[in-house]
mmCIF file of C-alpha atoms in Angstrom:
data_model
loop_
_atom_site.group_PDB
_atom_site.id
_atom_site.type_symbol
_atom_site.label_atom_id
_atom_site.label_comp_id
_atom_site.label_asym_id
_atom_site.label_seq_id
_atom_site.Cartn_x
_atom_site.Cartn_y
_atom_site.Cartn_z
ATOM 1 C CA GLN Z 1438 71.222 109.430 160.710
ATOM 2 C CA VAL Z 1439 73.260 108.273 163.427
ATOM 3 C CA GLN Z 1440 76.925 109.173 163.919
ATOM 4 C CA LEU Z 1441 78.921 107.149 166.500
ATOM 5 C CA VAL Z 1442 82.156 108.292 168.263
ATOM 6 C CA GLU Z 1443 84.371 105.779 170.141
ATOM 7 C CA SER Z 1444 86.679 106.868 173.041
ATOM 8 C CA GLY Z 1445 88.473 105.160 176.135
ATOM 9 C CA GLY Z 1446 90.956 103.158 174.345
ATOM 10 C CA GLY Z 1447 94.722 102.982 175.471
ATOM 11 C CA LEU Z 1448 97.338 100.870 176.549
ATOM 12 C CA VAL Z 1449 97.004 98.637 179.618
ATOM 13 C CA GLN Z 1450 98.732 95.766 181.326
ATOM 14 C CA ALA Z 1451 97.488 92.290 181.408
ATOM 15 C CA GLY Z 1452 94.858 91.686 184.189
ATOM 16 C CA GLY Z 1453 93.833 95.687 183.729
ATOM 17 C CA SER Z 1454 90.339 97.254 182.928
ATOM 18 C CA LEU Z 1455 89.246 99.763 180.503
ATOM 19 C CA ARG Z 1456 85.982 101.323 179.638
ATOM 20 C CA LEU Z 1457 84.989 102.177 176.407
ATOM 21 C CA SER Z 1458 82.274 104.732 175.399
ATOM 22 C CA CYS Z 1459 80.355 105.012 172.199
ATOM 23 C CA ALA Z 1460 78.680 108.882 171.969
ATOM 24 C CA ALA Z 1461 75.839 108.838 169.804
ATOM 25 C CA SER Z 1462 74.116 111.613 167.882
ATOM 26 C CA GLY Z 1463 70.384 111.596 166.739
ATOM 27 C CA ARG Z 1464 67.226 111.994 168.789
ATOM 28 C CA THR Z 1465 65.887 108.405 168.300
ATOM 29 C CA PHE Z 1466 69.173 106.839 169.363
ATOM 30 C CA SER Z 1467 67.098 104.709 172.113
ATOM 31 C CA SER Z 1468 65.458 102.991 169.218
ATOM 32 C CA TYR Z 1469 68.758 101.325 167.944
ATOM 33 C CA THR Z 1470 70.420 98.210 168.987
ATOM 34 C CA VAL Z 1471 74.198 99.150 169.602
ATOM 35 C CA GLY Z 1472 76.863 96.678 169.232
ATOM 36 C CA TRP Z 1473 80.647 96.488 170.133
ATOM 37 C CA PHE Z 1474 83.111 94.807 167.496
ATOM 38 C CA ARG Z 1475 86.840 94.691 167.346
ATOM 39 C CA GLN Z 1476 89.654 93.835 164.805
ATOM 40 C CA ALA Z 1477 93.000 92.616 165.263
ATOM 41 C CA PRO Z 1478 95.723 93.120 162.647
ATOM 42 C CA GLY Z 1479 95.289 90.309 159.888
ATOM 43 C CA LYS Z 1480 92.032 89.168 161.607
ATOM 44 C CA GLU Z 1481 88.677 89.363 160.651
ATOM 45 C CA ARG Z 1482 86.196 92.101 162.302
ATOM 46 C CA GLU Z 1483 84.671 89.908 165.471
ATOM 47 C CA PHE Z 1484 81.388 90.633 167.160
ATOM 48 C CA LEU Z 1485 81.681 90.895 171.107
ATOM 49 C CA ALA Z 1486 78.409 92.466 172.386
ATOM 50 C CA ALA Z 1487 75.055 94.019 171.961
ATOM 51 C CA ILE Z 1488 72.386 95.947 173.631
ATOM 52 C CA VAL Z 1489 68.693 96.238 172.655
ATOM 53 C CA GLY Z 1490 67.702 100.089 172.808
ATOM 54 C CA SER Z 1491 64.264 99.605 174.395
ATOM 55 C CA THR Z 1492 64.531 96.330 176.469
ATOM 56 C CA PHE Z 1493 68.339 96.729 177.364
ATOM 57 C CA ARG Z 1494 68.500 92.969 176.580
ATOM 58 C CA THR Z 1495 72.243 92.036 176.091
ATOM 59 C CA SER Z 1496 74.211 89.283 174.065
ATOM 60 C CA TYR Z 1497 78.034 88.470 174.292
ATOM 61 C CA ALA Z 1498 80.444 86.421 172.308
ATOM 62 C CA ASP Z 1499 81.829 83.637 174.231
ATOM 63 C CA SER Z 1500 85.202 84.939 173.899
ATOM 64 C CA VAL Z 1501 84.225 87.911 176.503
ATOM 65 C CA LYS Z 1502 81.288 86.605 178.107
ATOM 66 C CA GLY Z 1503 82.112 87.067 182.150
ATOM 67 C CA ARG Z 1504 85.020 89.550 181.275
ATOM 68 C CA PHE Z 1505 83.155 92.265 179.356
ATOM 69 C CA THR Z 1506 79.646 94.087 180.176
ATOM 70 C CA ILE Z 1507 78.089 96.311 177.947
ATOM 71 C CA SER Z 1508 75.384 99.044 179.189
ATOM 72 C CA ARG Z 1509 73.916 101.964 177.937
ATOM 73 C CA ASP Z 1510 72.535 105.260 179.329
ATOM 74 C CA ASN Z 1511 69.817 106.681 176.459
ATOM 75 C CA ALA Z 1512 69.509 109.858 178.282
ATOM 76 C CA LYS Z 1513 73.586 110.525 177.334
ATOM 77 C CA ASN Z 1514 73.183 108.827 173.977
ATOM 78 C CA THR Z 1515 75.991 106.554 175.055
ATOM 79 C CA VAL Z 1516 76.793 102.918 175.038
ATOM 80 C CA TYR Z 1517 79.735 101.614 177.249
ATOM 81 C CA LEU Z 1518 81.939 98.622 177.072
ATOM 82 C CA GLN Z 1519 83.407 97.530 180.476
ATOM 83 C CA MET Z 1520 86.350 95.458 179.847
ATOM 84 C CA ASN Z 1521 88.018 93.172 182.876
ATOM 85 C CA ASN Z 1522 90.893 91.102 183.167
ATOM 86 C CA LEU Z 1523 92.102 92.010 179.771
ATOM 87 C CA LYS Z 1524 94.614 89.739 178.040
ATOM 88 C CA PRO Z 1525 97.265 90.576 175.629
ATOM 89 C CA GLU Z 1526 94.826 88.691 172.768
ATOM 90 C CA ASP Z 1527 92.411 91.790 173.462
ATOM 91 C CA THR Z 1528 94.791 94.187 171.663
ATOM 92 C CA ALA Z 1529 92.671 95.442 168.624
ATOM 93 C CA VAL Z 1530 90.754 98.319 167.437
ATOM 94 C CA TYR Z 1531 87.344 98.414 168.700
ATOM 95 C CA TYR Z 1532 84.184 99.866 167.151
ATOM 96 C CA CYS Z 1533 80.821 100.426 167.926
ATOM 97 C CA ALA Z 1534 77.948 100.112 165.587
ATOM 98 C CA ALA Z 1535 74.068 100.781 165.516
ATOM 99 C CA LYS Z 1536 71.388 99.146 163.657
ATOM 100 C CA GLU Z 1537 67.358 99.034 163.843
ATOM 101 C CA SER Z 1538 66.223 97.037 166.499
ATOM 102 C CA HIS Z 1539 64.488 94.709 164.217
ATOM 103 C CA GLY Z 1540 67.126 94.818 161.438
ATOM 104 C CA SER Z 1541 70.026 92.666 160.515
ATOM 105 C CA ILE Z 1542 72.568 94.927 158.771
ATOM 106 C CA TRP Z 1543 74.990 97.098 161.229
ATOM 107 C CA VAL Z 1544 74.335 100.329 159.255
ATOM 108 C CA TYR Z 1545 76.202 102.821 161.423
ATOM 109 C CA TRP Z 1546 79.858 102.531 162.441
ATOM 110 C CA GLY Z 1547 82.452 104.552 164.569
ATOM 111 C CA GLN Z 1548 85.750 105.367 163.516
ATOM 112 C CA GLY Z 1549 87.221 103.020 166.042
ATOM 113 C CA THR Z 1550 89.621 103.239 169.170
ATOM 114 C CA GLN Z 1551 92.724 101.292 169.897
ATOM 115 C CA VAL Z 1552 93.183 99.149 172.895
ATOM 116 C CA SER Z 1553 96.624 97.478 173.387
ATOM 117 C CA VAL Z 1554 97.085 94.790 175.927
ATOM 118 C CA SER Z 1555 100.866 94.403 177.327
ATOM 119 C CA SER Z 1556 101.791 91.192 179.011
#
């Protein structure tokens, strides 16, 4: 069982930066792949980035590549999402999720954190 808690959301002006954190419980956290997603009002949940637990290999959606960076600290059971050059269209609730490294289903989800970007 893994529990995830996001933090770091808030209100920022366009062009600004935020760093989101996803703190996880569980002794086997390093074996999980962790991803970040977001959902804006009236839109479907969107995959943003993921990082594999053992290799730290990363993947990104085209919409955030070059602006967002995912990283993790397995000693702290925490995954981060550094978001730079934020745009009003980045406004959404941001979620982290975890899955087994060889699995296809995101099993564990956090409660989400709001990010609002003003123009």
